[in-house]
CSV table of C-alpha atoms in Angstrom, one decimal:
chain,number,residue,atom,x,y,z
A,1,MET,CA,-23.4,18.3,25.5
A,2,SER,CA,-25.2,21.8,26.1
A,3,VAL,CA,-22.6,22.8,28.9
A,4,LEU,CA,-20.1,22.4,25.8
A,5,ILE,CA,-22.4,24.5,23.8
A,6,VAL,CA,-21.6,27.9,26.2
A,7,GLY,CA,-18.1,26.0,27.3
A,8,LEU,CA,-16.7,26.3,23.9
A,9,PRO,CA,-17.0,29.5,22.8
A,10,LEU,CA,-15.9,30.8,26.2
A,11,LEU,CA,-12.7,28.8,26.3
A,12,ALA,CA,-12.1,30.0,22.4
A,13,ALA,CA,-12.4,33.4,24.0
A,14,ILE,CA,-9.6,33.0,26.6
A,15,VAL,CA,-7.2,31.2,24.1
A,16,CYS,CA,-8.1,33.9,21.5
A,17,MET,CA,-7.4,36.4,24.4
A,18,LEU,CA,-3.8,34.3,25.0
A,19,VAL,CA,-2.6,34.0,21.4
A,20,ARG,CA,-1.3,36.8,19.7
A,21,LYS,CA,-0.3,35.2,16.0
A,22,LYS,CA,-2.9,35.5,13.7
A,23,LEU,CA,-2.2,32.6,12.2
A,24,TRP,CA,-3.3,30.3,15.2
A,25,LEU,CA,-6.3,33.0,15.9
A,26,SER,CA,-7.9,31.9,12.8
A,27,VAL,CA,-7.2,28.1,13.3
A,28,THR,CA,-8.2,28.4,16.9
A,29,SER,CA,-11.5,30.3,15.5
A,30,VAL,CA,-12.3,28.2,12.4
A,31,SER,CA,-12.0,24.9,14.2
A,32,SER,CA,-14.2,25.9,17.2
A,33,SER,CA,-16.6,27.2,14.7
A,34,LEU,CA,-16.5,23.7,13.2
A,35,LEU,CA,-16.8,21.8,16.2
A,36,LEU,CA,-19.7,24.1,17.3
A,37,VAL,CA,-21.5,23.2,14.3
A,38,LEU,CA,-20.9,19.5,15.2
A,39,MET,CA,-22.0,19.7,18.6
A,40,VAL,CA,-25.1,21.3,17.8
A,41,GLY,CA,-25.5,18.6,14.8
A,42,SER,CA,-25.5,15.9,17.5
A,43,LEU,CA,-28.2,17.7,19.6
A,44,LEU,CA,-30.3,17.5,16.7
A,45,LEU,CA,-29.9,14.0,16.1
A,46,ASN,CA,-30.0,12.9,19.8
A,47,VAL,CA,-32.4,15.2,21.7
A,48,ASP,CA,-36.2,14.1,21.0
A,49,PRO,CA,-38.4,17.6,22.5
A,50,ALA,CA,-41.6,15.2,21.6
A,51,VAL,CA,-41.0,13.7,25.3
A,52,SER,CA,-39.7,16.9,27.1
A,53,PRO,CA,-37.3,19.7,26.6
A,54,ALA,CA,-33.9,18.1,27.8
A,55,VAL,CA,-33.0,19.6,31.3
A,56,TYR,CA,-29.3,19.3,32.2
A,57,PRO,CA,-28.5,21.1,35.8
A,58,MET,CA,-25.4,22.4,36.6
A,59,SER,CA,-23.4,20.7,38.7
A,60,GLY,CA,-26.0,18.4,39.7
A,61,TRP,CA,-28.2,20.8,41.2
A,62,GLY,CA,-31.5,21.6,39.9
A,63,ALA,CA,-34.2,24.8,40.0
A,64,PRO,CA,-34.8,26.3,42.1
A,65,LEU,CA,-31.5,25.7,44.3
A,66,GLY,CA,-29.5,25.5,41.0
A,67,ILE,CA,-28.8,26.7,37.5
A,68,GLU,CA,-30.7,24.5,34.6
A,69,LEU,CA,-30.1,24.5,30.9
A,70,SER,CA,-32.8,23.3,28.9
A,71,VAL,CA,-32.7,22.2,25.2
A,72,ASP,CA,-36.1,22.3,23.1
A,73,GLY,CA,-37.2,22.5,19.4
A,74,LEU,CA,-36.8,26.3,19.8
A,75,SER,CA,-33.8,26.3,21.1
A,76,LEU,CA,-32.3,23.6,18.9
A,77,ILE,CA,-33.4,26.0,15.7
A,78,MET,CA,-31.9,29.0,17.1
A,79,LEU,CA,-28.5,27.0,18.3
A,80,PHE,CA,-28.3,25.6,14.6
A,81,VAL,CA,-29.0,29.1,12.3
A,82,THR,CA,-26.0,30.5,14.6
A,83,SER,CA,-23.9,27.9,14.4
A,84,LEU,CA,-24.2,27.7,10.8
A,85,VAL,CA,-23.7,31.3,10.3
A,86,VAL,CA,-20.8,31.5,12.8
A,87,LEU,CA,-18.7,28.9,10.7
A,88,LEU,CA,-18.8,30.8,7.9
A,89,LEU,CA,-18.3,34.1,9.0
A,90,SER,CA,-15.3,32.6,11.2
A,91,VAL,CA,-14.1,31.8,7.9
A,92,TYR,CA,-14.9,35.1,6.3
A,93,SER,CA,-13.4,37.2,9.0
A,94,THR,CA,-9.8,35.5,8.6
A,95,TYR,CA,-8.9,37.0,5.8
A,96,TYR,CA,-11.6,40.2,6.6
A,97,PHE,CA,-9.1,41.4,9.4
A,98,ASN,CA,-5.7,41.7,7.1
A,99,VAL,CA,-3.5,43.5,10.3
A,100,SER,CA,-2.8,41.6,13.2
A,101,GLU,CA,-3.7,43.8,15.7
A,102,GLN,CA,-7.4,43.8,14.2
A,103,HIS,CA,-7.2,39.8,14.8
A,104,ILE,CA,-6.1,40.6,18.5
A,105,ARG,CA,-9.0,43.0,19.2
A,106,PHE,CA,-11.7,40.9,17.2
A,107,TRP,CA,-11.5,37.0,18.3
A,108,PRO,CA,-11.8,37.4,21.6
A,109,LEU,CA,-15.0,39.7,21.5
A,110,TRP,CA,-16.4,37.4,18.5
A,111,TRP,CA,-16.7,34.3,21.0
A,112,PHE,CA,-18.0,36.0,23.9
A,113,LEU,CA,-20.8,37.4,22.1
A,114,ILE,CA,-21.6,33.7,20.6
A,115,ALA,CA,-21.2,32.5,24.3
A,116,GLY,CA,-23.7,35.0,25.5
A,117,LEU,CA,-25.6,34.1,22.3
A,118,ASN,CA,-25.7,30.5,23.3
A,119,VAL,CA,-26.4,31.2,27.0
A,120,ALA,CA,-29.5,33.3,26.2
A,121,PHE,CA,-30.7,30.4,23.5
A,122,ILE,CA,-30.8,27.4,26.5
A,123,ALA,CA,-30.6,29.3,29.9
A,124,ARG,CA,-33.7,28.6,32.1
A,125,ASP,CA,-33.3,31.1,34.7
A,126,ALA,CA,-34.1,34.8,34.1
A,127,PHE,CA,-31.2,36.2,35.9
A,128,ASN,CA,-29.1,34.1,33.8
A,129,ILE,CA,-30.8,35.2,30.8
A,130,TYR,CA,-29.9,39.1,32.1
A,131,VAL,CA,-26.2,37.9,32.3
A,132,ALA,CA,-26.1,36.6,28.9
A,133,LEU,CA,-28.1,40.1,27.6
A,134,GLU,CA,-25.0,41.7,28.9
A,135,MET,CA,-22.4,39.6,27.4
A,136,ILE,CA,-24.4,39.7,23.8
A,137,GLY,CA,-24.8,43.5,24.7
A,138,LEU,CA,-20.9,44.6,25.4
A,139,ALA,CA,-19.1,42.3,23.3
A,140,ALA,CA,-21.5,43.6,20.2
A,141,VAL,CA,-20.6,47.1,21.2
A,142,ALA,CA,-16.8,46.7,21.2
A,143,LEU,CA,-17.3,44.9,17.9
A,144,VAL,CA,-18.5,47.9,16.3
A,145,ALA,CA,-16.2,49.9,17.6
A,146,VAL,CA,-13.7,47.5,16.0
A,147,ALA,CA,-13.8,49.3,12.7
A,148,LYS,CA,-12.0,52.3,14.7
A,149,LYS,CA,-14.0,55.4,12.3
A,150,ARG,CA,-15.8,57.9,13.9
A,151,ALA,CA,-19.1,56.7,12.6
A,152,ALA,CA,-18.3,53.5,14.0
A,153,LEU,CA,-17.6,55.1,17.6
A,154,VAL,CA,-20.8,57.0,17.5
A,155,ALA,CA,-23.0,54.3,16.4
A,156,ALA,CA,-21.5,52.1,19.5
A,157,LEU,CA,-21.8,54.8,21.7
A,158,ARG,CA,-25.5,55.0,20.5
A,159,TYR,CA,-26.0,51.2,20.9
A,160,ALA,CA,-24.2,51.1,24.2
A,161,MET,CA,-27.0,53.8,25.8
A,162,VAL,CA,-30.0,51.8,24.3
A,163,GLY,CA,-28.6,48.2,25.1
A,164,LEU,CA,-28.2,49.9,28.9
A,165,VAL,CA,-31.5,50.7,29.0
A,166,GLY,CA,-33.1,47.9,27.6
A,167,SER,CA,-30.9,45.9,30.3
A,168,LEU,CA,-31.9,48.2,33.2
A,169,CYS,CA,-35.8,47.6,32.0
A,170,TYR,CA,-35.4,43.9,32.2
A,171,LEU,CA,-33.5,43.5,35.1
A,172,LEU,CA,-36.3,45.6,37.1
A,173,GLY,CA,-38.8,43.5,35.5
A,174,ILE,CA,-37.1,40.4,36.9
A,175,ALA,CA,-36.9,41.8,40.2
A,176,LEU,CA,-40.4,42.6,40.5
A,177,LEU,CA,-41.2,38.8,38.9
A,178,TYR,CA,-39.0,37.8,42.3
A,179,ARG,CA,-40.8,39.9,44.5
A,180,LEU,CA,-44.4,38.2,43.6
A,181,TYR,CA,-43.1,34.7,43.0
A,182,GLY,CA,-40.1,33.8,44.6
A,183,THR,CA,-38.2,32.4,41.8
A,184,LEU,CA,-36.8,33.3,38.3
A,185,ASP,CA,-36.4,29.8,37.2
A,186,LEU,CA,-39.0,30.2,34.2
A,187,SER,CA,-40.6,26.9,34.5
A,188,MET,CA,-41.7,27.7,37.9
A,189,LEU,CA,-42.6,31.2,36.6
A,190,ALA,CA,-44.8,29.3,34.1
A,191,ASN,CA,-46.7,27.8,36.4
A,192,LEU,CA,-47.1,30.4,39.3
A,193,ALA,CA,-47.6,33.0,37.5
A,194,GLU,CA,-51.1,34.1,37.5
A,195,PRO,CA,-53.0,37.7,35.7
A,196,SER,CA,-52.3,40.5,37.4
A,197,LEU,CA,-51.5,44.4,37.7
A,198,SER,CA,-48.1,43.7,39.2
A,199,THR,CA,-47.5,40.7,36.6
A,200,SER,CA,-48.3,42.9,33.9
A,201,VAL,CA,-46.2,45.8,34.9
A,202,ALA,CA,-43.1,43.4,35.1
A,203,LEU,CA,-44.0,41.8,31.8
A,204,CYS,CA,-44.2,45.2,30.2
A,205,LEU,CA,-40.9,46.2,31.6
A,206,ILE,CA,-39.7,43.1,30.4
A,207,SER,CA,-41.4,43.4,27.1
A,208,LEU,CA,-40.1,47.0,26.7
A,209,GLY,CA,-35.9,46.0,27.4
A,210,LEU,CA,-36.2,43.1,24.7
A,211,LEU,CA,-38.2,45.7,22.3
A,212,LEU,CA,-35.2,48.1,22.4
A,213,LYS,CA,-32.7,45.4,21.8
A,214,THR,CA,-34.7,43.9,19.2
A,215,ALA,CA,-35.0,47.4,17.8
A,216,LEU,CA,-38.7,47.2,16.9
A,217,PHE,CA,-40.1,50.4,15.2
A,218,PRO,CA,-40.0,53.0,16.4
A,219,PHE,CA,-37.1,51.7,18.9
A,220,HIS,CA,-34.7,51.2,15.4
A,221,PHE,CA,-33.2,54.3,15.4
A,222,TRP,CA,-29.5,53.0,16.6
A,223,LEU,CA,-29.6,50.0,14.2
A,224,PRO,CA,-29.1,51.1,11.1
A,225,PRO,CA,-25.9,53.3,11.8
A,226,ALA,CA,-24.4,50.8,14.0
A,227,HIS,CA,-24.9,47.9,11.3
A,228,ALA,CA,-23.5,50.0,8.5
A,229,SER,CA,-20.6,51.3,10.3
A,230,ALA,CA,-19.5,48.1,11.8
A,231,PRO,CA,-17.2,45.9,9.9
A,232,ALA,CA,-18.6,43.5,7.6
A,233,PRO,CA,-18.9,40.0,9.5
A,234,VAL,CA,-19.6,42.1,12.9
A,235,SER,CA,-22.8,43.5,10.7
A,236,ALA,CA,-23.7,40.2,9.7
A,237,ALA,CA,-23.8,38.4,13.0
A,238,LEU,CA,-25.7,41.7,14.4
A,239,SER,CA,-28.4,41.4,12.0
A,240,ALA,CA,-28.3,37.4,11.7
A,241,LEU,CA,-28.1,36.9,14.9
A,242,VAL,CA,-27.9,39.7,17.7
A,243,VAL,CA,-31.4,41.2,17.3
A,244,LYS,CA,-33.0,37.2,17.1
A,245,ALA,CA,-31.9,36.4,20.4
A,246,SER,CA,-33.7,39.0,22.2
A,247,PHE,CA,-36.8,38.6,19.9
A,248,TYR,CA,-36.4,34.5,20.9
A,249,LEU,CA,-36.2,35.8,24.4
A,250,LEU,CA,-39.6,38.0,24.3
A,251,LEU,CA,-40.9,34.8,22.4
A,252,ARG,CA,-40.6,32.4,25.5
A,253,PHE,CA,-42.2,35.4,27.5
A,254,TRP,CA,-45.0,35.8,26.0
A,255,LEU,CA,-46.0,32.4,24.7
A,256,GLU,CA,-44.5,30.3,27.1
A,257,VAL,CA,-43.4,32.1,30.7
A,258,LEU,CA,-46.3,34.4,31.3
A,259,ALA,CA,-49.0,33.5,28.4
A,260,PRO,CA,-52.1,33.9,31.3
A,261,SER,CA,-50.6,38.0,31.5
A,262,VAL,CA,-50.6,38.7,27.8
A,263,SER,CA,-53.7,40.1,26.5
A,264,ALA,CA,-54.8,40.0,22.9
A,265,GLY,CA,-54.7,44.1,22.6
A,266,ALA,CA,-51.1,43.9,23.7
A,267,ALA,CA,-50.6,41.3,21.1
A,268,ASN,CA,-52.2,43.6,18.4
A,269,VAL,CA,-50.3,46.6,19.1
A,270,VAL,CA,-47.3,45.0,18.8
A,271,GLY,CA,-48.3,43.3,15.7
A,272,VAL,CA,-49.1,47.2,14.4
A,273,LEU,CA,-45.7,48.0,15.5
A,274,GLY,CA,-44.1,45.1,13.1
A,275,ALA,CA,-46.4,46.5,10.3
A,276,CYS,CA,-45.0,50.2,10.8
A,277,ALA,CA,-41.5,48.7,10.7
A,278,ILE,CA,-42.1,46.7,7.7
A,279,ILE,CA,-43.5,49.9,5.4
A,280,TRP,CA,-41.2,52.2,7.1
A,281,GLY,CA,-38.1,50.3,7.0
A,282,SER,CA,-38.5,49.2,3.1
A,283,LEU,CA,-38.9,53.0,2.5
A,284,CYS,CA,-35.8,53.9,4.2
A,285,ALA,CA,-34.2,51.1,2.6
A,286,TYR,CA,-35.3,52.4,-0.7
A,287,ARG,CA,-33.9,56.0,-0.1
A,288,ALA,CA,-30.4,55.0,1.0
A,289,THR,CA,-27.9,55.9,-1.1
A,290,ARG,CA,-25.3,53.5,0.7
A,291,LEU,CA,-25.4,49.6,0.2
A,292,LYS,CA,-24.8,48.7,4.0
A,293,LEU,CA,-27.5,51.3,4.8
A,294,VAL,CA,-29.9,49.7,2.6
A,295,VAL,CA,-29.0,45.8,4.1
A,296,ALA,CA,-29.3,47.8,7.5
A,297,TYR,CA,-32.8,49.4,7.3
A,298,SER,CA,-33.8,46.3,5.5
A,299,THR,CA,-33.1,44.3,8.4
A,300,VAL,CA,-35.7,46.9,10.4
A,301,ALA,CA,-38.4,45.9,7.9
A,302,GLN,CA,-37.7,42.2,8.2
A,303,LEU,CA,-37.7,42.0,11.7
A,304,GLY,CA,-41.2,44.0,11.3
A,305,TYR,CA,-42.6,40.5,10.0
A,306,LEU,CA,-41.3,38.4,13.2
A,307,PHE,CA,-43.6,40.7,15.3
A,308,LEU,CA,-46.7,39.8,13.6
A,309,VAL,CA,-47.0,36.2,15.1
A,310,PHE,CA,-47.8,37.8,18.3
A,311,PRO,CA,-51.3,39.2,16.9
A,312,ILE,CA,-51.5,35.8,14.3
A,313,ALA,CA,-50.9,33.4,16.9
A,314,LEU,CA,-52.5,35.0,20.2
A,315,ALA,CA,-55.3,37.4,18.9
A,316,GLY,CA,-58.2,36.8,16.6
A,317,ASP,CA,-61.5,34.7,17.3
A,318,PRO,CA,-60.8,32.8,20.6
A,319,GLU,CA,-63.0,30.0,19.4
A,320,LEU,CA,-59.8,29.0,17.2
A,321,GLY,CA,-57.4,28.6,19.8
A,322,PHE,CA,-53.7,29.2,19.5
A,323,ARG,CA,-51.8,29.0,16.0
A,324,SER,CA,-49.0,26.9,16.5
A,325,GLY,CA,-48.1,27.6,12.9
A,326,ALA,CA,-47.4,31.3,13.0
A,327,VAL,CA,-44.6,30.2,15.6
A,328,ALA,CA,-43.3,27.6,13.1
A,329,ALA,CA,-43.6,30.3,10.1
A,330,VAL,CA,-41.3,32.6,12.5
A,331,ALA,CA,-39.0,30.0,13.2
A,332,TYR,CA,-38.6,29.3,9.7
A,333,PHE,CA,-38.7,33.0,9.3
A,334,VAL,CA,-35.6,33.4,11.3
A,335,ILE,CA,-33.3,30.5,9.7
A,336,ALA,CA,-34.2,31.9,6.0
A,337,HIS,CA,-33.4,35.7,7.1
A,338,ALA,CA,-30.2,34.9,9.2
A,339,LEU,CA,-28.6,33.1,6.1
A,340,ALA,CA,-30.1,35.7,3.5
A,341,LYS,CA,-28.9,38.9,5.5
A,342,SER,CA,-25.7,37.4,6.6
A,343,ALA,CA,-25.3,37.2,2.4
A,344,MET,CA,-26.0,40.2,2.0
A,345,PHE,CA,-23.9,42.1,4.5
A,346,LEU,CA,-20.8,40.0,3.6
A,347,ALA,CA,-21.6,41.1,-0.2
A,348,ALA,CA,-21.8,44.6,0.5
A,349,GLY,CA,-18.3,44.1,2.6
A,350,ASN,CA,-16.6,42.6,-0.2
A,351,ILE,CA,-17.6,45.8,-2.6
A,352,LEU,CA,-16.7,47.9,0.4
A,353,ALA,CA,-13.5,46.2,0.4
A,354,SER,CA,-12.6,46.1,-3.2
A,355,THR,CA,-13.7,49.3,-4.2
A,356,GLY,CA,-13.5,51.7,-0.6
A,357,ASN,CA,-17.1,52.8,-1.8
A,358,ASP,CA,-20.3,51.5,-1.1
A,359,ASP,CA,-22.3,54.4,-2.8
A,360,ILE,CA,-25.2,52.9,-5.0
A,361,ARG,CA,-25.4,55.9,-7.5
A,362,GLN,CA,-22.0,54.7,-8.6
A,363,PHE,CA,-22.8,51.0,-9.3
A,364,SER,CA,-23.0,51.4,-12.6
A,365,GLY,CA,-21.6,48.3,-14.6
A,366,PHE,CA,-20.8,46.3,-11.1
A,367,ALA,CA,-22.8,43.2,-12.3
A,368,SER,CA,-19.6,42.7,-15.0
A,369,ARG,CA,-16.7,43.9,-12.3
A,370,GLN,CA,-17.9,42.1,-9.3
A,371,PRO,CA,-20.0,39.3,-10.8
A,372,ILE,CA,-20.6,37.1,-8.0
A,373,ALA,CA,-21.3,40.1,-5.0
A,374,VAL,CA,-24.0,41.1,-7.3
A,375,PHE,CA,-25.3,37.3,-7.8
A,376,THR,CA,-25.2,36.6,-3.8
A,377,ILE,CA,-27.4,40.0,-3.4
A,378,ALA,CA,-29.8,38.7,-5.8
A,379,ILE,CA,-30.2,35.2,-4.7
A,380,ALA,CA,-30.2,36.6,-0.9
A,381,GLY,CA,-32.6,39.1,-2.5
A,382,ILE,CA,-35.0,36.2,-3.8
A,383,SER,CA,-35.4,34.8,0.0
A,384,LEU,CA,-36.0,38.3,1.5
A,385,ILE,CA,-38.7,39.1,-1.2
A,386,GLY,CA,-40.0,35.8,-0.2
A,387,LEU,CA,-39.7,34.0,-3.8
A,388,PRO,CA,-40.1,30.2,-4.4
A,389,PRO,CA,-38.4,28.2,-3.7
A,390,SER,CA,-36.5,29.9,-1.3
A,391,GLY,CA,-36.8,29.6,2.6
A,392,GLY,CA,-37.8,33.0,2.5
A,393,PHE,CA,-41.0,31.8,0.7
A,394,ILE,CA,-41.6,28.8,3.0
A,395,ALA,CA,-41.7,31.0,6.0
A,396,LYS,CA,-43.9,33.8,4.3
A,397,TRP,CA,-46.3,31.3,3.0
A,398,LEU,CA,-46.6,29.6,6.3
A,399,LEU,CA,-47.1,33.0,8.1
A,400,LEU,CA,-50.2,33.9,5.5
A,401,THR,CA,-51.8,30.5,6.1
A,402,ALA,CA,-51.8,31.1,9.8
A,403,ALA,CA,-53.2,34.6,9.1
A,404,VAL,CA,-55.8,33.1,7.2
A,405,GLU,CA,-56.7,30.4,9.7
A,406,SER,CA,-57.0,33.0,12.4
A,407,GLN,CA,-59.4,35.2,9.9
A,408,GLN,CA,-56.9,38.0,10.6
A,409,TRP,CA,-56.6,38.8,6.7
A,410,TRP,CA,-55.1,42.2,7.2
A,411,TRP,CA,-51.6,41.0,8.1
A,412,LEU,CA,-51.9,39.2,4.9
A,413,VAL,CA,-52.4,42.7,3.1
A,414,VAL,CA,-49.2,44.0,5.2
A,415,MET,CA,-46.9,41.0,4.1
A,416,LEU,CA,-47.6,41.4,0.5
A,417,VAL,CA,-46.9,45.2,0.3
A,418,GLY,CA,-43.7,44.6,2.2
A,419,GLY,CA,-42.6,42.2,-0.4
A,420,LEU,CA,-43.7,44.3,-2.8
A,421,LEU,CA,-41.5,47.1,-1.4
A,422,THR,CA,-38.8,44.8,-0.8
A,423,ALA,CA,-38.5,44.3,-4.2
A,424,LEU,CA,-38.4,47.7,-5.0
A,425,TYR,CA,-35.5,48.6,-2.9
A,426,LEU,CA,-33.6,45.3,-4.4
A,427,PHE,CA,-34.3,45.9,-8.0
A,428,ARG,CA,-33.1,49.4,-7.2
A,429,ILE,CA,-29.7,47.8,-6.5
A,430,LEU,CA,-29.5,45.0,-9.3
A,431,GLY,CA,-31.1,47.8,-12.2
A,432,ILE,CA,-28.2,50.4,-11.1
A,433,ALA,CA,-25.4,46.8,-11.3
A,434,PHE,CA,-26.6,46.0,-14.4
A,435,GLU,CA,-26.5,49.0,-16.1
A,436,GLN,CA,-24.0,49.7,-19.0
A,437,ASN,CA,-24.5,53.3,-20.1
A,438,GLN,CA,-22.5,55.1,-17.6
A,439,PRO,CA,-18.6,55.1,-17.3
A,440,LEU,CA,-17.1,53.6,-14.2
A,441,ALA,CA,-16.3,56.4,-11.2
A,442,LYS,CA,-12.9,58.0,-12.2
A,443,GLY,CA,-9.9,56.5,-9.5
A,444,SER,CA,-12.3,53.8,-8.9
A,445,ASN,CA,-9.6,50.7,-8.4
A,446,PHE,CA,-10.7,47.1,-7.8
A,447,LEU,CA,-9.1,45.2,-5.1
A,448,VAL,CA,-9.0,41.5,-6.1
A,449,LEU,CA,-10.1,39.5,-2.5
A,450,PRO,CA,-9.6,36.4,-1.4
A,451,LYS,CA,-11.8,33.7,-2.8
A,452,PRO,CA,-13.0,32.7,0.2
A,453,MET,CA,-13.9,36.0,1.3
A,454,VAL,CA,-15.9,35.9,-2.0
A,455,PHE,CA,-17.7,32.5,-1.7
A,456,CYS,CA,-18.7,32.5,1.9
A,457,GLY,CA,-21.3,35.3,1.1
A,458,LEU,CA,-22.8,33.0,-1.7
A,459,ALA,CA,-22.9,30.0,0.3
A,460,LEU,CA,-24.9,31.7,2.7
A,461,ALA,CA,-27.3,33.1,0.0
A,462,LEU,CA,-27.4,29.8,-1.5
A,463,LEU,CA,-28.1,28.0,1.8
A,464,ALA,CA,-31.0,30.5,2.2
A,465,ILE,CA,-32.4,29.0,-1.2
A,466,ALA,CA,-31.9,25.2,-0.4
A,467,GLY,CA,-33.8,25.8,2.8
A,468,GLY,CA,-36.8,26.0,0.8
A,469,PHE,CA,-36.9,22.5,-0.1
A,470,ASN,CA,-36.9,20.9,3.6
A,471,ALA,CA,-39.0,22.8,6.1
A,472,GLU,CA,-40.9,19.8,7.4
A,473,TRP,CA,-38.0,19.5,10.2
A,474,VAL,CA,-38.8,22.8,11.6
A,475,ILE,CA,-42.3,22.4,11.5
A,476,GLN,CA,-42.4,19.2,13.5
A,477,LEU,CA,-39.9,20.6,16.2
A,478,ILE,CA,-42.3,23.8,16.6
A,479,ASP,CA,-45.4,21.7,16.9
A,480,GLN,CA,-43.8,19.0,19.4
A,481,ASP,CA,-43.0,22.6,21.5
A,482,MET,CA,-46.2,23.9,21.4
A,483,SER,CA,-48.1,20.7,22.4
A,484,SER,CA,-46.0,21.1,25.8
A,485,LEU,CA,-45.9,25.1,26.4
A,486,HIS,CA,-47.1,26.0,29.9
A,487,GLY,CA,-49.9,28.0,29.3
A,488,MET,CA,-51.4,28.7,26.1
A,489,GLY,CA,-54.7,30.8,27.2
A,490,VAL,CA,-54.5,34.8,26.6
A,491,ALA,CA,-55.9,37.1,28.8
A,492,SER,CA,-59.1,38.9,27.7
């Protein structure tokens, strides 16, 4: 089944390259998205991570001679949220692009991106992960450039350069690991790797490459222009899925593959950068005047929460041990953020497509003219702020609990300040939208959008809220994973 999860997007990409009709491109893509959801759902029902990760050797040859794909609780969560978001974004995209030429360019790149994401989540070989990162990077850059506007082309070029540097750092890191241990299989590396200067250098190179791709502060400079300039479904995928893939890989290397080489000091440094991202990204979001730019800077801020997992899980009092609750919190945060942020980008895209403008200063009265788009932003904002009963509330509550249990209360302060700043820039948007004391800007025309475009974003926002009602399955999957990880110790 895991082979099909990679093979289906690749097959869809090839079919989309051969098909030239808009209708058949849309039918192929939506049906493939639905089939992908069904396959991941089947995996969720049939794979039991409590026994051991389900390993699938390609062509019957296992490591180290062959290539293995592996599915465990964490990868299942990533596959699940990816398939769910991809389904709704695919439906949205069939209506968003109204010219056949745009469909012809978009769909093959879209499916190559999804294939790369799925490979990154289930690959068990560091070089195959590099191949996946290249697939993701090249497809994402090309998708940003699909907009064919000067700002999008400049942003895509900057994105490509950063991605190239990140890939080079990662490749140098795994080359050093191969020189040291003679294998790139992640399970074998977890058993063989020992704390040493060379291993630490390799880990630093790998981490730097993945941090560049994840856009953690201060490496975030490429993200806001790329996400704000790309077509709406591309912006949603970049924020909800693409940056999460490199974070997921970083989590794997730090907590599983090279865990003995990770120091508490390094974990705290990454945590401080995450805290800076929360504050700086939120302030930039508040100052931005374009709606898509606000949502893009919000992504910079929200990514900061993910990196708090490292000091909370790995630092603090050594006698308290490893905190698996922090990893469960981050896994749930990935789900909640992916749903809420993709909803916000679709709502912003709808406003831009309907009016030709996303300047917040001209949003007075939009609540009555674009009620569903504004409602979508409000509902998604509940999850981003972390208000009950949303999935964002569950994620932040789990992270707060883990911080208190690890006796690192200062991260609690960072999270609370971040939540207040998130409320500040979201209430600014909603406050202007509900104003009635200013007339609508002259010449503003409202294009009526197809219903699927309007409701896809709303569906994602409602799913982000619904996620707050069933967190137990995520916690169980992660707890089972953490009990079987190779090496939970942290270097002093």
